[in-house]
Amino acid sequence: MTKYIFKRLLYMLPVLLGIIIIVFTLMYITPGDPARSILGDSAPQEMVDELREEMGLNDSYFARLGTYLKNVAFHGDLGVSYKTGRPVLNEILARYSTTLTLTIASSVLAIVLGILMGIVSAVKQYSAVDNLITTIALFGVSVPSFWIAMLLVLLFSVTLSWLPATGSYGIQYWIMPVFTMGMQSAAIIMRMTRSSMLEVIRQDYIRTAQAKGQKKWKIITGHALKNAMVPIVTTAGIQICGLLAGSVLVESVFSLPGIGKYVVDSINYKDYPAVQGTVLFIGFNCVIINLAIDIIYCFIDPRIKIQYSRKKKVEVNG
């Protein structure tokens, strides 16, 4: 088990390195001058050139990339924001709780609703309930989250005045953002749950359990769902990462002060360190989530744990 986790941790390093290089390169080739954005259009060119030299913007691509990699790897320094002059990591951590709350709430809604709908749809295959759930899931997968968000604002805030459109000052402020993000992920989890359950409930051991007279709910939860969980957990992990990264659009629509809105504002201001640091921070969170999913595999699928135990025994005997 320890060896399995250690290998997964090693796999994180090239992934994070790739994220850093790709994001840095994209920001490097993006048009615009951060120094001009800071000083304004009316500033003389001499001041702009002096600020560019001070910020190291005149250095070559590899020199700037090397400096950034060294600061991130050895000092945990994501740079200083051009806009506020504060460390980017501090800016991110100040907003992280908002994004984390939105992601966790949306993930719980998506996983619970997606698995329940998937089970019902698989058990009631080809029924009216199955067709209704499948249609809802298809709609959820097809419609962009920002479009759903704007429709919810138009209906519940503008027309009905039931819910506030922006802010994060109470539970009522979180209902529409959580529903917007959770429903789309729930639709994807539902489709995977249905597909996996349909494959499992046709197996011989399910028919054997039915022949023994076991209760239907016990067969579904104790046998079918348990053996269908690996692809469901994989899909859920991917969706959690998607919710964390997808908060960029939803936070912008609902004006939530999270890291998603922060990165959008930073892009508009050409605050390159803030954009690079935020994307890297989100990428690091996604890598940690994938590591957690890999560890969960060992508990829901004993074959993975046995596989690594056998490898260890072979190495010892060899």
PDB file of C-alpha atoms in Angstrom:
ATOM      1  CA  MET A   1       0.000   0.000   0.000  1.00  0.00           C
ATOM      2  CA  THR A   2       2.817   2.398   0.930  1.00  0.00           C
ATOM      3  CA  LYS A   3       4.686   1.553  -2.252  1.00  0.00           C
ATOM      4  CA  TYR A   4       1.549   2.152  -4.300  1.00  0.00           C
ATOM      5  CA  ILE A   5       1.044   5.610  -2.750  1.00  0.00           C
ATOM      6  CA  PHE A   6       4.742   6.465  -3.175  1.00  0.00           C
ATOM      7  CA  LYS A   7       4.599   5.598  -6.887  1.00  0.00           C
ATOM      8  CA  ARG A   8       1.553   7.806  -7.328  1.00  0.00           C
ATOM      9  CA  LEU A   9       3.356  10.651  -5.578  1.00  0.00           C
ATOM     10  CA  LEU A  10       6.271  10.311  -7.984  1.00  0.00           C
ATOM     11  CA  TYR A  11       3.873  10.486 -10.929  1.00  0.00           C
ATOM     12  CA  MET A  12       2.733  13.879  -9.621  1.00  0.00           C
ATOM     13  CA  LEU A  13       6.104  15.525 -10.281  1.00  0.00           C
ATOM     14  CA  PRO A  14       6.158  15.356 -14.111  1.00  0.00           C
ATOM     15  CA  VAL A  15       2.477  16.328 -14.228  1.00  0.00           C
ATOM     16  CA  LEU A  16       3.080  19.453 -12.144  1.00  0.00           C
ATOM     17  CA  LEU A  17       6.189  20.268 -14.173  1.00  0.00           C
ATOM     18  CA  GLY A  18       4.191  19.988 -17.377  1.00  0.00           C
ATOM     19  CA  ILE A  19       1.467  22.250 -15.983  1.00  0.00           C
ATOM     20  CA  ILE A  20       4.033  24.895 -15.035  1.00  0.00           C
ATOM     21  CA  ILE A  21       5.735  24.853 -18.441  1.00  0.00           C
ATOM     22  CA  ILE A  22       2.495  24.908 -20.445  1.00  0.00           C
ATOM     23  CA  VAL A  23       0.888  27.719 -18.421  1.00  0.00           C
ATOM     24  CA  PHE A  24       4.089  29.777 -18.394  1.00  0.00           C
ATOM     25  CA  THR A  25       4.484  29.375 -22.160  1.00  0.00           C
ATOM     26  CA  LEU A  26       0.888  30.362 -22.863  1.00  0.00           C
ATOM     27  CA  MET A  27       1.212  33.476 -20.732  1.00  0.00           C
ATOM     28  CA  TYR A  28       4.571  34.293 -22.342  1.00  0.00           C
ATOM     29  CA  ILE A  29       3.143  34.289 -25.870  1.00  0.00           C
ATOM     30  CA  THR A  30      -0.063  36.087 -24.889  1.00  0.00           C
ATOM     31  CA  PRO A  31      -0.232  39.566 -26.475  1.00  0.00           C
ATOM     32  CA  GLY A  32      -0.066  42.555 -24.171  1.00  0.00           C
ATOM     33  CA  ASP A  33       2.373  44.397 -21.955  1.00  0.00           C
ATOM     34  CA  PRO A  34       1.931  44.007 -18.177  1.00  0.00           C
ATOM     35  CA  ALA A  35       4.078  47.075 -17.545  1.00  0.00           C
ATOM     36  CA  ARG A  36       1.807  49.184 -19.743  1.00  0.00           C
ATOM     37  CA  SER A  37      -1.260  47.779 -17.978  1.00  0.00           C
ATOM     38  CA  ILE A  38       0.170  48.751 -14.598  1.00  0.00           C
ATOM     39  CA  LEU A  39       1.248  52.292 -15.553  1.00  0.00           C
ATOM     40  CA  GLY A  40      -1.661  53.058 -17.867  1.00  0.00           C
ATOM     41  CA  ASP A  41      -1.846  54.176 -21.476  1.00  0.00           C
ATOM     42  CA  SER A  42      -0.799  57.735 -20.654  1.00  0.00           C
ATOM     43  CA  ALA A  43       2.530  56.751 -19.085  1.00  0.00           C
ATOM     44  CA  PRO A  44       5.665  57.674 -21.096  1.00  0.00           C
ATOM     45  CA  GLN A  45       7.519  54.859 -22.839  1.00  0.00           C
ATOM     46  CA  GLU A  46      10.654  55.495 -20.736  1.00  0.00           C
ATOM     47  CA  MET A  47       8.777  54.610 -17.543  1.00  0.00           C
ATOM     48  CA  VAL A  48       7.318  51.513 -19.191  1.00  0.00           C
ATOM     49  CA  ASP A  49      10.773  50.346 -20.323  1.00  0.00           C
ATOM     50  CA  GLU A  50      12.196  50.942 -16.844  1.00  0.00           C
ATOM     51  CA  LEU A  51       9.393  48.947 -15.211  1.00  0.00           C
ATOM     52  CA  ARG A  52       9.815  46.106 -17.705  1.00  0.00           C
ATOM     53  CA  GLU A  53      13.507  45.908 -16.822  1.00  0.00           C
ATOM     54  CA  GLU A  54      12.703  45.974 -13.107  1.00  0.00           C
ATOM     55  CA  MET A  55      10.133  43.178 -13.487  1.00  0.00           C
ATOM     56  CA  GLY A  56      12.478  41.052 -15.594  1.00  0.00           C
ATOM     57  CA  LEU A  57      10.170  41.108 -18.608  1.00  0.00           C
ATOM     58  CA  ASN A  58      13.094  41.789 -20.951  1.00  0.00           C
ATOM     59  CA  ASP A  59      14.806  38.514 -20.050  1.00  0.00           C
ATOM     60  CA  SER A  60      14.693  35.568 -22.439  1.00  0.00           C
ATOM     61  CA  TYR A  61      12.008  32.887 -22.254  1.00  0.00           C
ATOM     62  CA  PHE A  62      14.305  30.244 -20.743  1.00  0.00           C
ATOM     63  CA  ALA A  63      15.760  32.668 -18.177  1.00  0.00           C
ATOM     64  CA  ARG A  64      12.311  33.662 -16.962  1.00  0.00           C
ATOM     65  CA  LEU A  65      11.091  30.047 -16.971  1.00  0.00           C
ATOM     66  CA  GLY A  66      14.148  28.881 -15.025  1.00  0.00           C
ATOM     67  CA  THR A  67      13.688  31.601 -12.421  1.00  0.00           C
ATOM     68  CA  TYR A  68      10.001  30.752 -12.052  1.00  0.00           C
ATOM     69  CA  LEU A  69      10.678  27.005 -11.702  1.00  0.00           C
ATOM     70  CA  LYS A  70      13.375  27.650  -9.085  1.00  0.00           C
ATOM     71  CA  ASN A  71      11.115  29.923  -7.049  1.00  0.00           C
ATOM     72  CA  VAL A  72       8.203  27.456  -7.158  1.00  0.00           C
ATOM     73  CA  ALA A  73      10.250  24.303  -6.475  1.00  0.00           C
ATOM     74  CA  PHE A  74      12.577  25.563  -3.737  1.00  0.00           C
ATOM     75  CA  HIS A  75      10.689  28.430  -2.127  1.00  0.00           C
ATOM     76  CA  GLY A  76       7.012  27.755  -2.866  1.00  0.00           C
ATOM     77  CA  ASP A  77       6.915  31.260  -4.322  1.00  0.00           C
ATOM     78  CA  LEU A  78       4.255  31.762  -7.004  1.00  0.00           C
ATOM     79  CA  GLY A  79       5.347  35.329  -7.633  1.00  0.00           C
ATOM     80  CA  VAL A  80       4.001  38.750  -6.751  1.00  0.00           C
ATOM     81  CA  SER A  81       0.756  40.110  -8.186  1.00  0.00           C
ATOM     82  CA  TYR A  82       1.224  43.000 -10.604  1.00  0.00           C
ATOM     83  CA  LYS A  83      -2.103  44.457  -9.535  1.00  0.00           C
ATOM     84  CA  THR A  84      -1.910  44.350  -5.729  1.00  0.00           C
ATOM     85  CA  GLY A  85       1.816  43.910  -5.073  1.00  0.00           C
ATOM     86  CA  ARG A  86       1.066  41.044  -2.686  1.00  0.00           C
ATOM     87  CA  PRO A  87       2.335  37.438  -2.951  1.00  0.00           C
ATOM     88  CA  VAL A  88       0.113  35.457  -5.304  1.00  0.00           C
ATOM     89  CA  LEU A  89      -0.085  32.527  -2.864  1.00  0.00           C
ATOM     90  CA  ASN A  90      -1.536  34.784  -0.179  1.00  0.00           C
ATOM     91  CA  GLU A  91      -4.102  36.146  -2.643  1.00  0.00           C
ATOM     92  CA  ILE A  92      -5.120  32.603  -3.592  1.00  0.00           C
ATOM     93  CA  LEU A  93      -5.379  31.324  -0.022  1.00  0.00           C
ATOM     94  CA  ALA A  94      -7.537  34.317   0.933  1.00  0.00           C
ATOM     95  CA  ARG A  95     -10.083  33.227  -1.700  1.00  0.00           C
ATOM     96  CA  TYR A  96      -9.620  29.473  -1.534  1.00  0.00           C
ATOM     97  CA  SER A  97     -12.274  28.845   1.118  1.00  0.00           C
ATOM     98  CA  THR A  98     -14.999  30.211  -1.172  1.00  0.00           C
ATOM     99  CA  THR A  99     -13.989  27.996  -4.083  1.00  0.00           C
ATOM    100  CA  LEU A 100     -13.519  24.974  -1.811  1.00  0.00           C
ATOM    101  CA  THR A 101     -16.980  25.438  -0.279  1.00  0.00           C
ATOM    102  CA  LEU A 102     -18.559  25.707  -3.724  1.00  0.00           C
ATOM    103  CA  THR A 103     -16.678  22.646  -4.997  1.00  0.00           C
ATOM    104  CA  ILE A 104     -17.473  20.435  -1.987  1.00  0.00           C
ATOM    105  CA  ALA A 105     -21.165  21.357  -1.933  1.00  0.00           C
ATOM    106  CA  SER A 106     -21.494  20.843  -5.689  1.00  0.00           C
ATOM    107  CA  SER A 107     -19.609  17.531  -5.515  1.00  0.00           C
ATOM    108  CA  VAL A 108     -21.857  16.171  -2.755  1.00  0.00           C
ATOM    109  CA  LEU A 109     -24.958  17.146  -4.730  1.00  0.00           C
ATOM    110  CA  ALA A 110     -23.566  15.658  -7.941  1.00  0.00           C
ATOM    111  CA  ILE A 111     -22.417  12.362  -6.410  1.00  0.00           C
ATOM    112  CA  VAL A 112     -25.539  11.690  -4.330  1.00  0.00           C
ATOM    113  CA  LEU A 113     -27.988  12.720  -7.036  1.00  0.00           C
ATOM    114  CA  GLY A 114     -26.001  11.113  -9.854  1.00  0.00           C
ATOM    115  CA  ILE A 115     -25.648   7.727  -8.155  1.00  0.00           C
ATOM    116  CA  LEU A 116     -29.288   7.623  -7.022  1.00  0.00           C
ATOM    117  CA  MET A 117     -30.603   8.534 -10.479  1.00  0.00           C
ATOM    118  CA  GLY A 118     -28.212   6.054 -12.105  1.00  0.00           C
ATOM    119  CA  ILE A 119     -29.361   3.197  -9.871  1.00  0.00           C
ATOM    120  CA  VAL A 120     -33.055   3.929 -10.451  1.00  0.00           C
ATOM    121  CA  SER A 121     -32.506   4.268 -14.181  1.00  0.00           C
ATOM    122  CA  ALA A 122     -30.638   0.941 -14.383  1.00  0.00           C
ATOM    123  CA  VAL A 123     -33.158  -0.962 -12.254  1.00  0.00           C
ATOM    124  CA  LYS A 124     -36.089   0.525 -14.210  1.00  0.00           C
ATOM    125  CA  GLN A 125     -34.441   0.106 -17.611  1.00  0.00           C
ATOM    126  CA  TYR A 126     -36.581   1.169 -20.617  1.00  0.00           C
ATOM    127  CA  SER A 127     -39.375   2.389 -18.337  1.00  0.00           C
ATOM    128  CA  ALA A 128     -40.883   5.886 -18.329  1.00  0.00           C
ATOM    129  CA  VAL A 129     -38.744   6.749 -15.292  1.00  0.00           C
ATOM    130  CA  ASP A 130     -35.617   5.617 -17.130  1.00  0.00           C
ATOM    131  CA  ASN A 131     -36.500   7.704 -20.173  1.00  0.00           C
ATOM    132  CA  LEU A 132     -37.181  10.777 -18.028  1.00  0.00           C
ATOM    133  CA  ILE A 133     -33.900  10.478 -16.093  1.00  0.00           C
ATOM    134  CA  THR A 134     -31.927   9.841 -19.292  1.00  0.00           C
ATOM    135  CA  THR A 135     -33.470  12.921 -20.918  1.00  0.00           C
ATOM    136  CA  ILE A 136     -32.610  15.083 -17.903  1.00  0.00           C
ATOM    137  CA  ALA A 137     -29.067  13.717 -17.920  1.00  0.00           C
ATOM    138  CA  LEU A 138     -28.668  14.396 -21.634  1.00  0.00           C
ATOM    139  CA  PHE A 139     -29.850  17.963 -21.096  1.00  0.00           C
ATOM    140  CA  GLY A 140     -27.418  18.413 -18.200  1.00  0.00           C
ATOM    141  CA  VAL A 141     -24.476  17.121 -20.218  1.00  0.00           C
ATOM    142  CA  SER A 142     -25.280  19.210 -23.292  1.00  0.00           C
ATOM    143  CA  VAL A 143     -26.006  22.622 -21.764  1.00  0.00           C
ATOM    144  CA  PRO A 144     -23.056  24.869 -20.734  1.00  0.00           C
ATOM    145  CA  SER A 145     -22.867  25.774 -17.059  1.00  0.00           C
ATOM    146  CA  PHE A 146     -22.740  29.532 -17.655  1.00  0.00           C
ATOM    147  CA  TRP A 147     -25.987  29.323 -19.687  1.00  0.00           C
ATOM    148  CA  ILE A 148     -27.719  27.472 -16.845  1.00  0.00           C
ATOM    149  CA  ALA A 149     -26.368  30.066 -14.400  1.00  0.00           C
ATOM    150  CA  MET A 150     -27.756  32.981 -16.401  1.00  0.00           C
ATOM    151  CA  LEU A 151     -31.140  31.281 -16.779  1.00  0.00           C
ATOM    152  CA  LEU A 152     -31.321  30.682 -13.027  1.00  0.00           C
ATOM    153  CA  VAL A 153     -30.476  34.319 -12.326  1.00  0.00           C
ATOM    154  CA  LEU A 154     -33.093  35.464 -14.832  1.00  0.00           C
ATOM    155  CA  LEU A 155     -35.779  33.200 -13.339  1.00  0.00           C
ATOM    156  CA  PHE A 156     -35.157  33.168  -9.578  1.00  0.00           C
ATOM    157  CA  SER A 157     -33.533  36.573  -9.099  1.00  0.00           C
ATOM    158  CA  VAL A 158     -34.942  38.874 -11.756  1.00  0.00           C
ATOM    159  CA  THR A 159     -38.414  37.417 -12.380  1.00  0.00           C
ATOM    160  CA  LEU A 160     -39.379  35.758  -9.080  1.00  0.00           C
ATOM    161  CA  SER A 161     -37.031  37.613  -6.694  1.00  0.00           C
ATOM    162  CA  TRP A 162     -36.639  34.476  -4.600  1.00  0.00           C
ATOM    163  CA  LEU A 163     -32.839  34.271  -4.471  1.00  0.00           C
ATOM    164  CA  PRO A 164     -30.033  36.861  -4.538  1.00  0.00           C
ATOM    165  CA  ALA A 165     -28.109  37.002  -7.815  1.00  0.00           C
ATOM    166  CA  THR A 166     -24.645  37.761  -6.455  1.00  0.00           C
ATOM    167  CA  GLY A 167     -22.628  37.544  -3.264  1.00  0.00           C
ATOM    168  CA  SER A 168     -21.829  34.936  -0.612  1.00  0.00           C
ATOM    169  CA  TYR A 169     -23.357  36.260   2.609  1.00  0.00           C
ATOM    170  CA  GLY A 170     -25.624  33.338   3.519  1.00  0.00           C
ATOM    171  CA  ILE A 171     -26.946  29.924   2.499  1.00  0.00           C
ATOM    172  CA  GLN A 172     -29.433  31.440   0.058  1.00  0.00           C
ATOM    173  CA  TYR A 173     -26.528  32.906  -1.932  1.00  0.00           C
ATOM    174  CA  TRP A 174     -25.070  29.445  -2.551  1.00  0.00           C
ATOM    175  CA  ILE A 175     -28.200  27.677  -3.834  1.00  0.00           C
ATOM    176  CA  MET A 176     -27.974  28.709  -7.493  1.00  0.00           C
ATOM    177  CA  PRO A 177     -24.154  28.339  -7.839  1.00  0.00           C
ATOM    178  CA  VAL A 178     -24.193  24.886  -6.238  1.00  0.00           C
ATOM    179  CA  PHE A 179     -27.165  23.768  -8.348  1.00  0.00           C
ATOM    180  CA  THR A 180     -25.531  25.102 -11.523  1.00  0.00           C
ATOM    181  CA  MET A 181     -22.281  23.212 -10.997  1.00  0.00           C
ATOM    182  CA  GLY A 182     -23.761  20.137  -9.357  1.00  0.00           C
ATOM    183  CA  MET A 183     -26.448  19.313 -11.909  1.00  0.00           C
ATOM    184  CA  GLN A 184     -24.069  19.072 -14.851  1.00  0.00           C
ATOM    185  CA  SER A 185     -21.705  16.750 -12.989  1.00  0.00           C
ATOM    186  CA  ALA A 186     -24.647  14.745 -11.628  1.00  0.00           C
ATOM    187  CA  ALA A 187     -25.770  14.054 -15.187  1.00  0.00           C
ATOM    188  CA  ILE A 188     -22.354  12.638 -16.122  1.00  0.00           C
ATOM    189  CA  ILE A 189     -22.113  10.524 -12.948  1.00  0.00           C
ATOM    190  CA  MET A 190     -25.666   9.289 -13.539  1.00  0.00           C
ATOM    191  CA  ARG A 191     -24.809   8.060 -17.044  1.00  0.00           C
ATOM    192  CA  MET A 192     -21.731   6.207 -15.786  1.00  0.00           C
ATOM    193  CA  THR A 193     -23.643   4.712 -12.836  1.00  0.00           C
ATOM    194  CA  ARG A 194     -26.413   3.492 -15.128  1.00  0.00           C
ATOM    195  CA  SER A 195     -23.974   1.949 -17.590  1.00  0.00           C
ATOM    196  CA  SER A 196     -21.905   0.266 -14.876  1.00  0.00           C
ATOM    197  CA  MET A 197     -24.960  -1.009 -12.997  1.00  0.00           C
ATOM    198  CA  LEU A 198     -26.508  -2.463 -16.149  1.00  0.00           C
ATOM    199  CA  GLU A 199     -23.312  -4.407 -16.761  1.00  0.00           C
ATOM    200  CA  VAL A 200     -23.165  -5.740 -13.199  1.00  0.00           C
ATOM    201  CA  ILE A 201     -26.822  -6.692 -12.646  1.00  0.00           C
ATOM    202  CA  ARG A 202     -26.605  -9.140 -15.582  1.00  0.00           C
ATOM    203  CA  GLN A 203     -23.852 -11.162 -13.880  1.00  0.00           C
ATOM    204  CA  ASP A 204     -24.428 -14.690 -12.573  1.00  0.00           C
ATOM    205  CA  TYR A 205     -23.863 -13.852  -8.907  1.00  0.00           C
ATOM    206  CA  ILE A 206     -26.715 -11.315  -9.050  1.00  0.00           C
ATOM    207  CA  ARG A 207     -29.068 -13.990 -10.398  1.00  0.00           C
ATOM    208  CA  THR A 208     -27.819 -16.354  -7.687  1.00  0.00           C
ATOM    209  CA  ALA A 209     -28.599 -13.785  -4.987  1.00  0.00           C
ATOM    210  CA  GLN A 210     -32.064 -13.314  -6.470  1.00  0.00           C
ATOM    211  CA  ALA A 211     -32.622 -17.072  -6.528  1.00  0.00           C
ATOM    212  CA  LYS A 212     -31.700 -17.263  -2.838  1.00  0.00           C
ATOM    213  CA  GLY A 213     -34.540 -14.847  -2.104  1.00  0.00           C
ATOM    214  CA  GLN A 214     -32.477 -11.880  -0.923  1.00  0.00           C
ATOM    215  CA  LYS A 215     -34.239  -8.541  -0.784  1.00  0.00           C
ATOM    216  CA  LYS A 216     -33.954  -6.429  -3.902  1.00  0.00           C
ATOM    217  CA  TRP A 217     -32.473  -3.380  -2.140  1.00  0.00           C
ATOM    218  CA  LYS A 218     -29.832  -5.549  -0.508  1.00  0.00           C
ATOM    219  CA  ILE A 219     -28.851  -7.061  -3.855  1.00  0.00           C
ATOM    220  CA  ILE A 220     -28.606  -3.620  -5.430  1.00  0.00           C
ATOM    221  CA  THR A 221     -26.621  -1.942  -2.651  1.00  0.00           C
ATOM    222  CA  GLY A 222     -24.662  -4.885  -1.270  1.00  0.00           C
ATOM    223  CA  HIS A 223     -23.722  -6.677  -4.481  1.00  0.00           C
ATOM    224  CA  ALA A 224     -24.406  -4.674  -7.643  1.00  0.00           C
ATOM    225  CA  LEU A 225     -23.416  -1.170  -6.547  1.00  0.00           C
ATOM    226  CA  LYS A 226     -20.358  -2.358  -4.651  1.00  0.00           C
ATOM    227  CA  ASN A 227     -18.952  -4.091  -7.722  1.00  0.00           C
ATOM    228  CA  ALA A 228     -19.862  -1.189 -10.002  1.00  0.00           C
ATOM    229  CA  MET A 229     -18.104   1.453  -7.921  1.00  0.00           C
ATOM    230  CA  VAL A 230     -14.671   1.593  -9.621  1.00  0.00           C
ATOM    231  CA  PRO A 231     -15.787   3.400 -12.818  1.00  0.00           C
ATOM    232  CA  ILE A 232     -18.220   5.510 -10.766  1.00  0.00           C
ATOM    233  CA  VAL A 233     -15.452   6.658  -8.416  1.00  0.00           C
ATOM    234  CA  THR A 234     -13.216   7.404 -11.411  1.00  0.00           C
ATOM    235  CA  THR A 235     -15.922   9.547 -12.988  1.00  0.00           C
ATOM    236  CA  ALA A 236     -16.646  11.274  -9.679  1.00  0.00           C
ATOM    237  CA  GLY A 237     -12.972  12.164  -9.268  1.00  0.00           C
ATOM    238  CA  ILE A 238     -12.814  13.636 -12.753  1.00  0.00           C
ATOM    239  CA  GLN A 239     -15.943  15.651 -12.072  1.00  0.00           C
ATOM    240  CA  ILE A 240     -14.574  17.032  -8.804  1.00  0.00           C
ATOM    241  CA  CYS A 241     -11.505  18.271 -10.684  1.00  0.00           C
ATOM    242  CA  GLY A 242     -13.810  19.706 -13.328  1.00  0.00           C
ATOM    243  CA  LEU A 243     -15.877  21.483 -10.674  1.00  0.00           C
ATOM    244  CA  LEU A 244     -12.757  22.992  -9.144  1.00  0.00           C
ATOM    245  CA  ALA A 245     -11.565  24.294 -12.505  1.00  0.00           C
ATOM    246  CA  GLY A 246     -15.077  25.101 -13.741  1.00  0.00           C
ATOM    247  CA  SER A 247     -15.678  27.447 -10.844  1.00  0.00           C
ATOM    248  CA  VAL A 248     -14.047  30.132 -13.014  1.00  0.00           C
ATOM    249  CA  LEU A 249     -17.238  30.700 -15.024  1.00  0.00           C
ATOM    250  CA  VAL A 250     -19.750  30.192 -12.227  1.00  0.00           C
ATOM    251  CA  GLU A 251     -17.933  32.466  -9.793  1.00  0.00           C
ATOM    252  CA  SER A 252     -17.802  35.162 -12.449  1.00  0.00           C
ATOM    253  CA  VAL A 253     -21.544  34.941 -13.147  1.00  0.00           C
ATOM    254  CA  PHE A 254     -22.541  34.976  -9.465  1.00  0.00           C
ATOM    255  CA  SER A 255     -19.703  37.331  -8.365  1.00  0.00           C
ATOM    256  CA  LEU A 256     -18.384  34.911  -5.767  1.00  0.00           C
ATOM    257  CA  PRO A 257     -15.015  36.023  -4.354  1.00  0.00           C
ATOM    258  CA  GLY A 258     -13.188  32.777  -5.126  1.00  0.00           C
ATOM    259  CA  ILE A 259     -10.043  31.908  -7.032  1.00  0.00           C
ATOM    260  CA  GLY A 260     -12.079  31.413 -10.217  1.00  0.00           C
ATOM    261  CA  LYS A 261     -13.159  35.032 -10.312  1.00  0.00           C
ATOM    262  CA  TYR A 262      -9.667  36.038  -9.230  1.00  0.00           C
ATOM    263  CA  VAL A 263      -8.064  34.386 -12.252  1.00  0.00           C
ATOM    264  CA  VAL A 264     -10.589  35.987 -14.635  1.00  0.00           C
ATOM    265  CA  ASP A 265      -9.858  39.436 -13.195  1.00  0.00           C
ATOM    266  CA  SER A 266      -6.134  38.703 -13.424  1.00  0.00           C
ATOM    267  CA  ILE A 267      -6.416  37.762 -17.106  1.00  0.00           C
ATOM    268  CA  ASN A 268      -8.206  41.016 -17.859  1.00  0.00           C
ATOM    269  CA  TYR A 269      -5.486  42.951 -16.027  1.00  0.00           C
ATOM    270  CA  LYS A 270      -2.680  40.878 -17.640  1.00  0.00           C
ATOM    271  CA  ASP A 271      -1.492  39.912 -14.169  1.00  0.00           C
ATOM    272  CA  TYR A 272       0.669  37.015 -15.384  1.00  0.00           C
ATOM    273  CA  PRO A 273       2.001  35.801 -12.000  1.00  0.00           C
ATOM    274  CA  ALA A 274      -1.556  35.644 -10.628  1.00  0.00           C
ATOM    275  CA  VAL A 275      -2.816  33.640 -13.617  1.00  0.00           C
ATOM    276  CA  GLN A 276       0.140  31.252 -13.586  1.00  0.00           C
ATOM    277  CA  GLY A 277      -0.036  30.765  -9.827  1.00  0.00           C
ATOM    278  CA  THR A 278      -3.792  30.175  -9.785  1.00  0.00           C
ATOM    279  CA  VAL A 279      -3.724  27.626 -12.608  1.00  0.00           C
ATOM    280  CA  LEU A 280      -0.794  25.837 -10.967  1.00  0.00           C
ATOM    281  CA  PHE A 281      -2.635  25.827  -7.631  1.00  0.00           C
ATOM    282  CA  ILE A 282      -5.760  24.354  -9.243  1.00  0.00           C
ATOM    283  CA  GLY A 283      -3.616  21.778 -11.045  1.00  0.00           C
ATOM    284  CA  PHE A 284      -1.965  20.791  -7.764  1.00  0.00           C
ATOM    285  CA  ASN A 285      -5.396  20.314  -6.174  1.00  0.00           C
ATOM    286  CA  CYS A 286      -6.496  18.115  -9.088  1.00  0.00           C
ATOM    287  CA  VAL A 287      -3.362  15.975  -8.753  1.00  0.00           C
ATOM    288  CA  ILE A 288      -4.090  15.511  -5.036  1.00  0.00           C
ATOM    289  CA  ILE A 289      -7.694  14.553  -5.846  1.00  0.00           C
ATOM    290  CA  ASN A 290      -6.497  11.956  -8.364  1.00  0.00           C
ATOM    291  CA  LEU A 291      -4.105  10.565  -5.739  1.00  0.00           C
ATOM    292  CA  ALA A 292      -7.000  10.264  -3.278  1.00  0.00           C
ATOM    293  CA  ILE A 293      -9.073   8.447  -5.921  1.00  0.00           C
ATOM    294  CA  ASP A 294      -6.198   6.008  -6.537  1.00  0.00           C
ATOM    295  CA  ILE A 295      -6.032   5.273  -2.801  1.00  0.00           C
ATOM    296  CA  ILE A 296      -9.819   4.763  -2.634  1.00  0.00           C
ATOM    297  CA  TYR A 297      -9.462   2.099  -5.361  1.00  0.00           C
ATOM    298  CA  CYS A 298      -7.557  -0.069  -2.886  1.00  0.00           C
ATOM    299  CA  PHE A 299     -10.512  -0.080  -0.490  1.00  0.00           C
ATOM    300  CA  ILE A 300     -13.351  -0.612  -2.965  1.00  0.00           C
ATOM    301  CA  ASP A 301     -11.513  -3.110  -5.189  1.00  0.00           C
ATOM    302  CA  PRO A 302      -9.455  -5.673  -3.217  1.00  0.00           C
ATOM    303  CA  ARG A 303      -7.860  -6.902  -6.451  1.00  0.00           C
ATOM    304  CA  ILE A 304      -5.689  -3.754  -6.627  1.00  0.00           C
ATOM    305  CA  LYS A 305      -4.423  -4.249  -3.075  1.00  0.00           C
ATOM    306  CA  ILE A 306      -3.781  -7.962  -3.713  1.00  0.00           C
ATOM    307  CA  GLN A 307      -1.934  -7.126  -6.932  1.00  0.00           C
ATOM    308  CA  TYR A 308       0.578  -4.916  -5.112  1.00  0.00           C
ATOM    309  CA  SER A 309       0.856  -7.420  -2.251  1.00  0.00           C
ATOM    310  CA  ARG A 310       1.778 -10.156  -4.719  1.00  0.00           C
ATOM    311  CA  LYS A 311       4.371  -7.952  -6.391  1.00  0.00           C
ATOM    312  CA  LYS A 312       5.928  -7.265  -2.997  1.00  0.00           C
ATOM    313  CA  LYS A 313       6.029 -10.990  -2.143  1.00  0.00           C
ATOM    314  CA  VAL A 314       7.620 -11.820  -5.505  1.00  0.00           C
ATOM    315  CA  GLU A 315      10.315  -9.196  -4.963  1.00  0.00           C
ATOM    316  CA  VAL A 316      11.045 -10.519  -1.453  1.00  0.00           C
ATOM    317  CA  ASN A 317      11.168 -14.164  -2.588  1.00  0.00           C
ATOM    318  CA  GLY A 318      13.242 -13.250  -5.619  1.00  0.00           C
TER     319      GLY A 318
END
